[in-house]
Short mmCIF file of N, CA and C in Angstrom, two decimals:
data_model
loop_
_atom_site.label_atom_id
_atom_site.label_comp_id
_atom_site.label_asym_id
_atom_site.label_seq_id
_atom_site.Cartn_x
_atom_site.Cartn_y
_atom_site.Cartn_z
N PHE D 1 -148.07 -140.05 -134.25
CA PHE D 1 -148.54 -141.65 -133.82
C PHE D 1 -148.54 -142.56 -134.96
N PRO D 2 -148.50 -143.99 -134.43
CA PRO D 2 -148.07 -144.53 -135.84
C PRO D 2 -149.67 -145.03 -136.47
N SER D 3 -149.44 -145.65 -137.60
CA SER D 3 -150.41 -145.93 -138.60
C SER D 3 -151.36 -146.38 -137.33
N HIS D 4 -152.45 -146.32 -137.86
CA HIS D 4 -153.60 -147.09 -137.14
C HIS D 4 -153.94 -148.15 -137.83
N ASP D 5 -153.71 -148.46 -138.80
CA ASP D 5 -153.48 -149.65 -139.83
C ASP D 5 -152.91 -150.91 -139.57
N THR D 6 -153.74 -151.77 -138.52
CA THR D 6 -153.20 -152.37 -137.28
C THR D 6 -152.26 -154.22 -138.89
N GLU D 7 -153.13 -154.41 -139.66
CA GLU D 7 -152.35 -155.45 -140.79
C GLU D 7 -151.02 -154.88 -141.04
N LEU D 8 -151.20 -153.44 -141.68
CA LEU D 8 -149.78 -153.03 -141.83
C LEU D 8 -148.48 -153.11 -140.67
N ALA D 9 -148.85 -153.00 -139.56
CA ALA D 9 -148.31 -152.80 -138.36
C ALA D 9 -147.88 -154.56 -138.25
N ILE D 10 -148.59 -155.60 -138.35
CA ILE D 10 -148.46 -156.56 -137.93
C ILE D 10 -147.36 -157.06 -139.37
N ILE D 11 -147.24 -156.69 -140.24
CA ILE D 11 -146.54 -156.94 -141.08
C ILE D 11 -145.42 -155.90 -140.86
N LYS D 12 -145.15 -155.01 -140.63
CA LYS D 12 -143.85 -154.11 -140.26
C LYS D 12 -142.88 -154.90 -138.61
N TYR D 13 -144.34 -155.50 -138.26
CA TYR D 13 -143.33 -156.34 -136.89
C TYR D 13 -142.76 -157.73 -137.50
N VAL D 14 -144.00 -158.53 -138.00
CA VAL D 14 -143.42 -159.93 -138.63
C VAL D 14 -142.26 -159.85 -139.23
N ASN D 15 -141.79 -158.89 -140.03
CA ASN D 15 -140.97 -158.54 -140.97
C ASN D 15 -139.65 -157.86 -140.27
N THR D 16 -139.95 -157.29 -139.01
CA THR D 16 -138.78 -156.70 -138.32
C THR D 16 -137.69 -158.06 -137.38
N GLU D 17 -136.60 -158.12 -137.35
CA GLU D 17 -136.13 -158.70 -137.05
C GLU D 17 -135.76 -158.72 -135.49
N ASP D 18 -134.78 -157.42 -135.20
CA ASP D 18 -134.33 -156.57 -133.94
C ASP D 18 -135.96 -156.92 -132.79
N TYR D 19 -135.48 -157.51 -131.56
CA TYR D 19 -136.57 -157.20 -130.63
C TYR D 19 -136.89 -155.89 -130.19
N ALA D 20 -136.09 -154.92 -130.14
CA ALA D 20 -136.64 -153.67 -129.63
C ALA D 20 -137.56 -153.06 -130.32
N GLU D 21 -136.81 -153.05 -131.79
CA GLU D 21 -138.07 -152.49 -132.78
C GLU D 21 -139.46 -153.05 -132.94
N ARG D 22 -139.44 -154.74 -132.84
CA ARG D 22 -140.77 -155.34 -132.79
C ARG D 22 -141.64 -155.09 -131.37
N ASN D 23 -140.89 -154.76 -130.47
CA ASN D 23 -141.77 -154.03 -128.77
C ASN D 23 -142.07 -152.86 -128.84
N LYS D 24 -141.57 -152.16 -130.00
CA LYS D 24 -142.15 -150.24 -129.96
C LYS D 24 -143.35 -150.33 -131.42
N ILE D 25 -143.11 -151.39 -131.76
CA ILE D 25 -144.35 -151.39 -132.76
C ILE D 25 -145.30 -151.72 -132.21
N TYR D 26 -145.06 -152.90 -131.25
CA TYR D 26 -146.43 -153.38 -130.56
C TYR D 26 -146.68 -152.00 -129.53
N ARG D 27 -146.24 -151.46 -128.75
CA ARG D 27 -146.42 -150.83 -127.69
C ARG D 27 -146.76 -149.31 -128.67
N GLU D 28 -146.41 -149.11 -130.18
CA GLU D 28 -146.96 -147.93 -130.47
C GLU D 28 -148.43 -148.09 -131.13
N GLU D 29 -148.78 -149.22 -131.35
CA GLU D 29 -150.18 -149.48 -131.70
C GLU D 29 -151.03 -149.13 -130.30
N ILE D 30 -150.49 -149.36 -129.29
CA ILE D 30 -151.78 -149.55 -128.16
C ILE D 30 -151.82 -148.04 -127.86
N HIS D 31 -150.44 -147.69 -127.83
CA HIS D 31 -150.51 -146.20 -127.47
C HIS D 31 -151.56 -145.31 -128.27
N TYR D 32 -151.74 -145.57 -129.70
CA TYR D 32 -152.20 -145.16 -130.72
C TYR D 32 -153.76 -145.64 -130.27
N ALA D 33 -154.32 -146.69 -130.30
CA ALA D 33 -155.52 -146.82 -129.48
C ALA D 33 -155.62 -146.40 -128.11
N LEU D 34 -155.37 -146.08 -127.69
CA LEU D 34 -155.29 -145.43 -126.29
C LEU D 34 -155.61 -143.76 -126.43
N TYR D 35 -154.20 -143.24 -127.44
CA TYR D 35 -154.56 -141.70 -127.91
C TYR D 35 -155.84 -141.54 -128.27
N LYS D 36 -156.69 -142.47 -129.07
CA LYS D 36 -157.67 -142.11 -130.01
C LYS D 36 -159.15 -141.95 -129.21
N LEU D 37 -158.91 -143.15 -128.56
CA LEU D 37 -159.84 -143.32 -127.25
C LEU D 37 -159.96 -142.49 -126.19
N THR D 38 -158.91 -142.18 -125.74
CA THR D 38 -159.04 -140.56 -124.46
C THR D 38 -158.94 -139.43 -125.48
N GLN D 39 -158.50 -139.02 -126.36
CA GLN D 39 -158.82 -137.72 -126.58
C GLN D 39 -160.10 -137.20 -126.87
N ASN D 40 -160.76 -137.90 -126.99
CA ASN D 40 -162.40 -137.04 -126.79
C ASN D 40 -162.65 -137.19 -125.67
N LEU D 41 -162.08 -138.15 -124.74
CA LEU D 41 -162.35 -137.43 -123.18
C LEU D 41 -162.01 -136.59 -122.80
N ILE D 42 -160.75 -136.45 -122.99
CA ILE D 42 -159.42 -135.24 -122.55
C ILE D 42 -160.27 -133.93 -122.77
N HIS D 43 -160.62 -134.04 -124.16
CA HIS D 43 -161.26 -132.59 -124.48
C HIS D 43 -162.40 -132.40 -124.33
N THR D 44 -163.13 -133.12 -123.64
CA THR D 44 -164.60 -132.77 -122.77
C THR D 44 -164.21 -132.28 -121.66
N PHE D 45 -163.16 -132.77 -121.05
CA PHE D 45 -163.12 -132.55 -119.45
C PHE D 45 -161.78 -131.45 -119.20
N LYS D 46 -161.61 -131.12 -120.11
CA LYS D 46 -160.11 -130.00 -120.25
C LYS D 46 -160.83 -128.76 -119.37
N PHE D 47 -161.97 -128.28 -119.38
CA PHE D 47 -163.15 -127.11 -118.91
C PHE D 47 -163.03 -127.53 -117.84
N TYR D 48 -163.34 -128.61 -116.53
CA TYR D 48 -163.40 -128.97 -115.63
C TYR D 48 -162.55 -129.36 -114.74
N TYR D 49 -161.17 -129.72 -114.81
CA TYR D 49 -159.92 -130.22 -114.29
C TYR D 49 -159.04 -129.85 -114.55
N THR D 50 -157.75 -129.52 -113.67
CA THR D 50 -156.63 -128.96 -113.47
C THR D 50 -155.98 -129.82 -114.97
N GLU D 51 -154.80 -129.32 -115.22
CA GLU D 51 -153.82 -129.74 -116.23
C GLU D 51 -153.23 -130.87 -115.88
N GLU D 52 -152.84 -131.08 -114.40
CA GLU D 52 -152.45 -131.93 -113.55
C GLU D 52 -153.53 -132.89 -113.25
N THR D 53 -154.17 -132.98 -113.31
CA THR D 53 -155.12 -133.97 -112.89
C THR D 53 -155.49 -134.57 -114.11
N ILE D 54 -155.78 -133.87 -115.58
CA ILE D 54 -156.14 -134.29 -117.02
C ILE D 54 -154.80 -135.08 -117.47
N LYS D 55 -153.57 -134.53 -116.99
CA LYS D 55 -152.06 -135.71 -117.18
C LYS D 55 -151.98 -136.97 -116.18
N ASN D 56 -152.62 -136.87 -115.39
CA ASN D 56 -152.85 -138.18 -114.35
C ASN D 56 -153.40 -138.81 -114.74
N MET D 57 -154.82 -138.44 -115.34
CA MET D 57 -155.81 -139.39 -115.85
C MET D 57 -155.33 -139.90 -116.84
N TRP D 58 -154.57 -139.24 -118.06
CA TRP D 58 -154.03 -139.85 -119.40
C TRP D 58 -153.37 -140.64 -118.67
N LEU D 59 -152.16 -140.87 -117.70
CA LEU D 59 -151.15 -141.61 -117.59
C LEU D 59 -152.18 -143.11 -116.92
N PHE D 60 -153.21 -142.37 -116.25
CA PHE D 60 -154.27 -143.75 -115.40
C PHE D 60 -154.53 -144.39 -116.41
N GLY D 61 -155.05 -143.96 -117.47
CA GLY D 61 -155.88 -144.45 -118.59
C GLY D 61 -154.67 -145.55 -118.91
N GLU D 62 -153.63 -144.51 -119.51
CA GLU D 62 -152.66 -145.45 -120.54
C GLU D 62 -152.16 -146.56 -119.66
N LYS D 63 -151.63 -146.51 -118.52
CA LYS D 63 -151.32 -147.82 -117.67
C LYS D 63 -152.88 -148.74 -117.44
N THR D 64 -153.56 -148.52 -117.46
CA THR D 64 -154.85 -149.27 -117.23
C THR D 64 -155.14 -150.12 -118.96
N GLY D 65 -154.83 -149.02 -119.53
CA GLY D 65 -155.06 -150.04 -121.02
C GLY D 65 -154.26 -150.79 -121.12
N MET D 66 -152.84 -150.45 -121.40
CA MET D 66 -151.84 -151.54 -121.30
C MET D 66 -151.75 -153.05 -120.24
N ALA D 67 -152.31 -152.30 -119.17
CA ALA D 67 -152.68 -154.02 -118.25
C ALA D 67 -153.75 -154.53 -118.83
N PHE D 68 -155.11 -154.02 -119.46
CA PHE D 68 -155.97 -154.48 -120.42
C PHE D 68 -155.31 -155.06 -121.84
N GLN D 69 -154.65 -154.65 -122.39
CA GLN D 69 -154.35 -155.39 -123.58
C GLN D 69 -153.43 -156.47 -123.24
N ILE D 70 -152.72 -156.51 -122.00
CA ILE D 70 -151.92 -157.43 -121.93
C ILE D 70 -152.63 -158.90 -121.40
N ARG D 71 -153.64 -158.47 -120.61
CA ARG D 71 -154.76 -159.27 -120.24
C ARG D 71 -155.44 -160.18 -121.37
N ASP D 72 -155.46 -159.49 -122.54
CA ASP D 72 -156.45 -160.18 -123.39
C ASP D 72 -155.11 -161.08 -123.98
N ASP D 73 -153.86 -160.45 -124.33
CA ASP D 73 -153.15 -161.01 -125.21
C ASP D 73 -152.46 -162.30 -124.03
N LEU D 74 -153.05 -162.56 -122.80
CA LEU D 74 -152.61 -164.01 -121.83
C LEU D 74 -153.82 -164.46 -122.35
N PHE D 75 -155.02 -164.12 -122.51
CA PHE D 75 -156.31 -164.94 -122.50
C PHE D 75 -156.09 -165.93 -124.39
N ASP D 76 -154.95 -165.53 -125.08
CA ASP D 76 -154.74 -166.18 -126.17
C ASP D 76 -153.98 -167.17 -125.73
N PHE D 77 -153.47 -167.38 -124.82
CA PHE D 77 -152.41 -169.16 -124.18
C PHE D 77 -152.88 -169.35 -122.72
N GLY D 78 -153.84 -168.94 -122.55
CA GLY D 78 -154.69 -169.52 -121.54
C GLY D 78 -155.21 -171.04 -122.00
N SER D 79 -155.51 -171.25 -120.22
CA SER D 79 -156.91 -172.67 -120.38
C SER D 79 -157.80 -172.98 -120.03
N ASN D 80 -158.56 -172.05 -119.83
CA ASN D 80 -160.00 -171.30 -118.96
C ASN D 80 -160.50 -170.84 -120.31
N ASP D 81 -162.15 -171.28 -120.46
CA ASP D 81 -163.09 -170.77 -121.29
C ASP D 81 -163.13 -169.30 -120.99
N VAL D 82 -162.59 -168.35 -121.43
CA VAL D 82 -163.13 -166.96 -121.28
C VAL D 82 -163.51 -166.35 -122.52
N GLY D 83 -164.41 -167.04 -123.08
CA GLY D 83 -165.16 -166.52 -124.43
C GLY D 83 -163.87 -165.92 -125.65
N LYS D 84 -162.62 -166.10 -125.30
CA LYS D 84 -162.29 -165.91 -126.66
C LYS D 84 -161.11 -167.10 -127.00
N PRO D 85 -161.64 -167.48 -128.33
CA PRO D 85 -160.83 -168.65 -128.37
C PRO D 85 -159.13 -168.98 -128.69
N LEU D 86 -158.85 -170.11 -127.83
CA LEU D 86 -157.47 -170.23 -128.18
C LEU D 86 -156.48 -170.03 -129.09
N GLY D 87 -155.98 -169.35 -129.07
CA GLY D 87 -154.95 -169.21 -130.22
C GLY D 87 -155.40 -167.98 -130.95
N ILE D 88 -156.50 -167.51 -130.86
CA ILE D 88 -157.24 -166.67 -131.96
C ILE D 88 -156.26 -165.51 -132.18
N ASP D 89 -154.90 -165.27 -131.52
CA ASP D 89 -154.34 -164.00 -131.72
C ASP D 89 -153.48 -164.47 -132.73
N ILE D 90 -152.89 -165.79 -132.60
CA ILE D 90 -151.97 -166.14 -133.62
C ILE D 90 -152.26 -166.31 -135.18
N LYS D 91 -153.78 -166.81 -135.10
CA LYS D 91 -154.66 -167.38 -136.09
C LYS D 91 -154.92 -166.20 -137.12
N GLU D 92 -154.98 -164.92 -136.38
CA GLU D 92 -155.39 -163.31 -137.06
C GLU D 92 -153.96 -162.64 -136.87
N LYS D 93 -152.73 -163.71 -136.72
CA LYS D 93 -151.37 -163.12 -137.05
C LYS D 93 -150.87 -161.82 -136.27
N LYS D 94 -151.10 -161.61 -134.74
CA LYS D 94 -151.33 -160.31 -134.00
C LYS D 94 -149.87 -160.88 -133.38
N MET D 95 -149.39 -160.29 -132.87
CA MET D 95 -148.21 -160.48 -132.01
C MET D 95 -148.46 -160.00 -130.79
N THR D 96 -148.19 -160.89 -129.65
CA THR D 96 -148.95 -160.26 -128.53
C THR D 96 -147.79 -160.49 -127.60
N LEU D 97 -147.71 -160.06 -126.64
CA LEU D 97 -146.67 -159.72 -125.35
C LEU D 97 -145.54 -160.95 -125.33
N PRO D 98 -146.39 -161.93 -124.80
CA PRO D 98 -146.18 -162.87 -124.94
C PRO D 98 -145.57 -163.82 -126.14
N LEU D 99 -145.46 -163.58 -127.47
CA LEU D 99 -145.12 -164.33 -128.01
C LEU D 99 -144.10 -163.23 -128.23
N ILE D 100 -143.86 -161.91 -128.58
CA ILE D 100 -142.98 -161.62 -128.05
C ILE D 100 -141.40 -161.19 -127.15
N TYR D 101 -141.95 -161.46 -126.47
CA TYR D 101 -141.12 -162.26 -125.26
C TYR D 101 -140.18 -163.69 -126.02
N THR D 102 -141.31 -164.15 -126.12
CA THR D 102 -140.94 -165.55 -126.52
C THR D 102 -139.89 -165.77 -127.90
N LEU D 103 -140.19 -165.00 -128.85
CA LEU D 103 -139.17 -164.70 -129.84
C LEU D 103 -138.22 -163.99 -129.51
N SER D 104 -137.96 -162.86 -128.16
CA SER D 104 -136.38 -162.56 -127.60
C SER D 104 -136.04 -163.36 -127.73
N GLU D 105 -136.37 -164.34 -126.84
CA GLU D 105 -135.64 -165.52 -126.07
C GLU D 105 -135.45 -166.68 -126.91
N SER D 106 -135.95 -167.07 -127.73
CA SER D 106 -135.67 -168.26 -128.73
C SER D 106 -134.43 -168.17 -129.14
N ASP D 107 -134.20 -169.70 -129.23
CA ASP D 107 -132.93 -169.80 -130.52
C ASP D 107 -133.04 -169.03 -131.91
N LYS D 108 -132.55 -169.00 -132.89
CA LYS D 108 -132.84 -168.87 -134.34
C LYS D 108 -133.83 -169.59 -134.76
N SER D 109 -133.71 -170.61 -134.46
CA SER D 109 -134.32 -172.20 -135.33
C SER D 109 -135.61 -171.67 -134.71
N THR D 110 -135.85 -171.91 -133.34
CA THR D 110 -137.55 -171.39 -132.74
C THR D 110 -138.06 -170.63 -133.42
N ARG D 111 -137.12 -169.18 -133.20
CA ARG D 111 -138.05 -168.21 -133.64
C ARG D 111 -138.21 -168.21 -135.65
N ARG D 112 -137.37 -168.75 -136.02
CA ARG D 112 -137.75 -168.70 -137.72
C ARG D 112 -139.19 -169.66 -137.77
N HIS D 113 -138.93 -171.08 -136.75
CA HIS D 113 -140.64 -171.65 -136.67
C HIS D 113 -142.01 -170.76 -136.37
N ILE D 114 -141.86 -170.07 -135.60
CA ILE D 114 -142.73 -169.81 -134.70
C ILE D 114 -143.25 -168.10 -135.58
N LEU D 115 -142.41 -167.58 -135.90
CA LEU D 115 -142.52 -166.62 -137.71
C LEU D 115 -143.42 -167.20 -138.59
N ASN D 116 -142.79 -168.61 -139.12
CA ASN D 116 -143.12 -169.27 -140.06
C ASN D 116 -144.63 -169.54 -139.77
N VAL D 117 -144.83 -170.20 -138.50
CA VAL D 117 -146.55 -170.57 -138.48
C VAL D 117 -147.27 -169.40 -138.17
N VAL D 118 -147.01 -168.68 -137.80
CA VAL D 118 -148.03 -167.04 -137.72
C VAL D 118 -147.78 -166.46 -138.94
N ARG D 119 -147.11 -166.67 -139.76
CA ARG D 119 -147.11 -165.82 -141.28
C ARG D 119 -147.82 -167.17 -142.31
N ASN D 120 -147.45 -168.47 -142.33
CA ASN D 120 -147.85 -168.98 -143.32
C ASN D 120 -148.64 -170.20 -142.74
N GLU D 121 -148.76 -170.42 -141.65
CA GLU D 121 -149.50 -171.86 -141.04
C GLU D 121 -150.72 -171.70 -139.82
N SER D 122 -151.11 -170.29 -139.90
CA SER D 122 -151.65 -169.99 -138.48
C SER D 122 -153.18 -170.73 -139.05
N ASN D 123 -153.36 -171.45 -139.95
CA ASN D 123 -154.77 -171.37 -140.24
C ASN D 123 -154.57 -173.17 -139.63
N ARG D 124 -153.35 -173.69 -139.89
CA ARG D 124 -153.61 -174.92 -138.92
C ARG D 124 -153.42 -174.95 -137.72
N PRO D 125 -154.64 -175.67 -136.87
CA PRO D 125 -154.84 -175.98 -135.85
C PRO D 125 -153.57 -176.44 -134.52
N GLU D 126 -152.87 -177.56 -135.27
CA GLU D 126 -151.73 -177.97 -134.70
C GLU D 126 -150.94 -177.80 -134.96
N LYS D 127 -150.80 -176.60 -135.61
CA LYS D 127 -149.35 -176.12 -135.72
C LYS D 127 -149.55 -174.83 -134.44
N VAL D 128 -150.58 -173.91 -134.74
CA VAL D 128 -151.58 -172.93 -133.78
C VAL D 128 -150.69 -173.32 -132.32
N GLN D 129 -150.98 -174.45 -132.16
CA GLN D 129 -151.01 -175.32 -130.18
C GLN D 129 -149.34 -175.67 -130.33
N GLU D 130 -148.65 -175.99 -131.20
CA GLU D 130 -146.81 -176.14 -130.88
C GLU D 130 -146.45 -174.39 -130.63
N VAL D 131 -147.44 -173.80 -131.31
CA VAL D 131 -147.08 -171.94 -130.81
C VAL D 131 -147.36 -172.16 -129.13
N ILE D 132 -148.28 -171.87 -128.88
CA ILE D 132 -148.66 -171.99 -128.02
C ILE D 132 -148.05 -172.37 -126.72
N GLN D 133 -147.38 -173.79 -127.17
CA GLN D 133 -146.37 -174.51 -125.75
C GLN D 133 -145.38 -173.89 -125.63
N ILE D 134 -145.11 -173.55 -127.24
CA ILE D 134 -143.90 -172.79 -126.95
C ILE D 134 -143.84 -172.03 -126.16
N VAL D 135 -144.78 -171.29 -126.05
CA VAL D 135 -144.80 -169.67 -125.52
C VAL D 135 -144.92 -170.56 -123.81
N ARG D 136 -145.61 -170.85 -123.69
CA ARG D 136 -145.92 -171.64 -122.51
C ARG D 136 -144.72 -171.94 -121.86
N GLN D 137 -144.01 -172.76 -122.69
CA GLN D 137 -142.62 -173.41 -122.15
C GLN D 137 -141.16 -172.20 -121.92
N SER D 138 -141.31 -171.18 -122.64
CA SER D 138 -140.77 -169.89 -122.65
C SER D 138 -140.53 -168.84 -121.56
N GLY D 139 -141.44 -169.12 -120.70
CA GLY D 139 -141.82 -167.91 -119.32
C GLY D 139 -142.42 -166.65 -120.20
N GLY D 140 -142.84 -167.00 -121.54
CA GLY D 140 -143.90 -165.83 -121.88
C GLY D 140 -145.13 -165.17 -121.15
N ILE D 141 -145.33 -166.20 -120.67
CA ILE D 141 -146.84 -165.88 -119.94
C ILE D 141 -146.56 -165.31 -118.70
N GLU D 142 -145.31 -165.79 -118.04
CA GLU D 142 -145.04 -165.12 -116.47
C GLU D 142 -144.38 -164.02 -117.02
N TYR D 143 -143.73 -163.14 -117.81
CA TYR D 143 -143.26 -161.96 -118.38
C TYR D 143 -144.54 -161.64 -118.76
N ALA D 144 -145.26 -161.73 -119.41
CA ALA D 144 -146.04 -160.41 -120.15
C ALA D 144 -147.40 -160.56 -118.50
N THR D 145 -147.34 -161.73 -117.24
CA THR D 145 -148.25 -161.31 -116.06
C THR D 145 -147.61 -160.77 -115.41
N GLN D 146 -146.25 -160.38 -115.32
CA GLN D 146 -145.82 -159.57 -114.24
C GLN D 146 -145.92 -158.05 -114.77
N ALA D 147 -145.19 -158.03 -116.16
CA ALA D 147 -145.69 -157.02 -116.72
C ALA D 147 -147.27 -156.12 -116.62
N MET D 148 -147.98 -157.09 -116.85
CA MET D 148 -149.39 -156.57 -116.99
C MET D 148 -149.60 -156.13 -115.08
N TYR D 149 -148.95 -156.75 -114.11
CA TYR D 149 -149.22 -156.33 -113.10
C TYR D 149 -148.70 -155.06 -112.51
N GLN D 150 -147.13 -154.91 -113.19
CA GLN D 150 -147.16 -153.82 -113.27
C GLN D 150 -147.56 -152.54 -113.79
N TYR D 151 -148.09 -152.73 -114.92
CA TYR D 151 -149.04 -151.42 -115.08
C TYR D 151 -150.04 -151.51 -114.61
N ARG D 152 -150.66 -152.22 -113.83
CA ARG D 152 -151.84 -151.93 -112.94
C ARG D 152 -151.19 -151.71 -111.86
N GLN D 153 -150.13 -151.82 -111.09
CA GLN D 153 -149.71 -150.97 -109.94
C GLN D 153 -149.21 -149.64 -109.70
N GLN D 154 -148.55 -149.87 -111.32
CA GLN D 154 -148.38 -148.18 -111.81
C GLN D 154 -150.08 -147.53 -111.95
N ALA D 155 -150.78 -147.67 -112.59
CA ALA D 155 -152.08 -147.06 -112.21
C ALA D 155 -152.63 -146.74 -111.14
N PHE D 156 -152.76 -147.88 -109.81
CA PHE D 156 -152.89 -147.05 -108.63
C PHE D 156 -152.02 -146.32 -108.07
N ASP D 157 -150.41 -146.19 -108.15
CA ASP D 157 -150.08 -145.53 -107.62
C ASP D 157 -150.39 -143.81 -108.34
N ILE D 158 -151.13 -143.94 -109.03
CA ILE D 158 -151.46 -142.49 -109.80
C ILE D 158 -152.55 -142.17 -109.10
N LEU D 159 -153.50 -142.98 -108.75
CA LEU D 159 -154.90 -142.87 -107.84
C LEU D 159 -154.51 -142.33 -106.36
N GLU D 160 -152.80 -142.72 -105.85
CA GLU D 160 -152.76 -142.56 -104.85
C GLU D 160 -152.85 -140.77 -104.23
N ASN D 161 -152.72 -140.14 -105.52
CA ASN D 161 -152.33 -138.64 -105.25
C ASN D 161 -153.84 -138.24 -105.15
N TYR D 162 -154.80 -138.97 -104.81
CA TYR D 162 -156.40 -137.92 -104.90
C TYR D 162 -156.66 -138.96 -103.62
N ALA D 163 -157.75 -137.96 -103.00
CA ALA D 163 -158.49 -138.25 -101.79
C ALA D 163 -159.62 -139.42 -101.68
N PRO D 164 -159.59 -140.28 -100.74
CA PRO D 164 -160.46 -141.22 -101.50
C PRO D 164 -162.27 -141.03 -101.48
N SER D 165 -162.79 -141.46 -102.75
CA SER D 165 -163.86 -141.14 -102.82
C SER D 165 -164.57 -142.28 -103.58
N ASP D 166 -165.64 -142.17 -104.16
CA ASP D 166 -166.28 -143.10 -104.92
C ASP D 166 -166.07 -142.99 -106.38
N ALA D 167 -165.17 -142.51 -106.82
CA ALA D 167 -164.71 -142.01 -108.66
C ALA D 167 -163.46 -142.93 -108.24
N LYS D 168 -162.81 -143.11 -107.24
CA LYS D 168 -161.44 -143.42 -107.51
C LYS D 168 -161.49 -144.81 -106.87
N GLN D 169 -162.38 -145.44 -106.43
CA GLN D 169 -162.88 -146.90 -105.70
C GLN D 169 -163.38 -147.70 -107.26
N ALA D 170 -164.47 -146.76 -108.07
CA ALA D 170 -164.70 -147.65 -108.73
C ALA D 170 -163.48 -147.36 -109.98
N LEU D 171 -162.56 -146.67 -110.13
CA LEU D 171 -161.50 -146.49 -111.03
C LEU D 171 -160.66 -148.19 -110.59
N LYS D 172 -160.32 -147.71 -109.38
CA LYS D 172 -159.93 -148.95 -109.05
C LYS D 172 -160.06 -150.85 -109.05
N ASN D 173 -161.38 -150.55 -109.29
CA ASN D 173 -162.18 -151.74 -109.54
C ASN D 173 -162.61 -151.99 -110.60
N VAL D 174 -162.17 -151.12 -111.52
CA VAL D 174 -162.07 -151.64 -113.06
C VAL D 174 -160.73 -152.21 -113.84
N SER D 175 -159.78 -151.37 -112.65
CA SER D 175 -158.49 -151.91 -112.83
C SER D 175 -158.27 -153.34 -112.11
#
């Protein structure tokens, strides 16, 4: 699994020009966090459930975790007050899915501008706002929203393998 040092991952991400590699770094960091979160749960439950159920619950957790992470990414660019300051991920030099998409779809000049703001000017609110506007205009919000709903649906599809129950409904409710 990748390094759990988020700052190093961000530096690695920012210094990588290739979109596919950036996307890989982003996903690996999320997978690592999900791995650590669910590792103990799987160990605890392995005596009570079949291997197939454990695998499915792992996949459900992975898909749900990705959807939740993308939802958190979207809050950074939103207009509603959700308790997360607008642009905080940019200020903290975090690469979010809407930003990754925008970088992949932008021309070289715009990409350089965005990366410069993230690397060197993320403490300037007007510069952060510029990046937020670029992301909104590039389709990054729509792309990430679509990805979030795809992960959510994949999680729901996994649950369809199981009979109706309170536990199944509870899992659907948190997703």
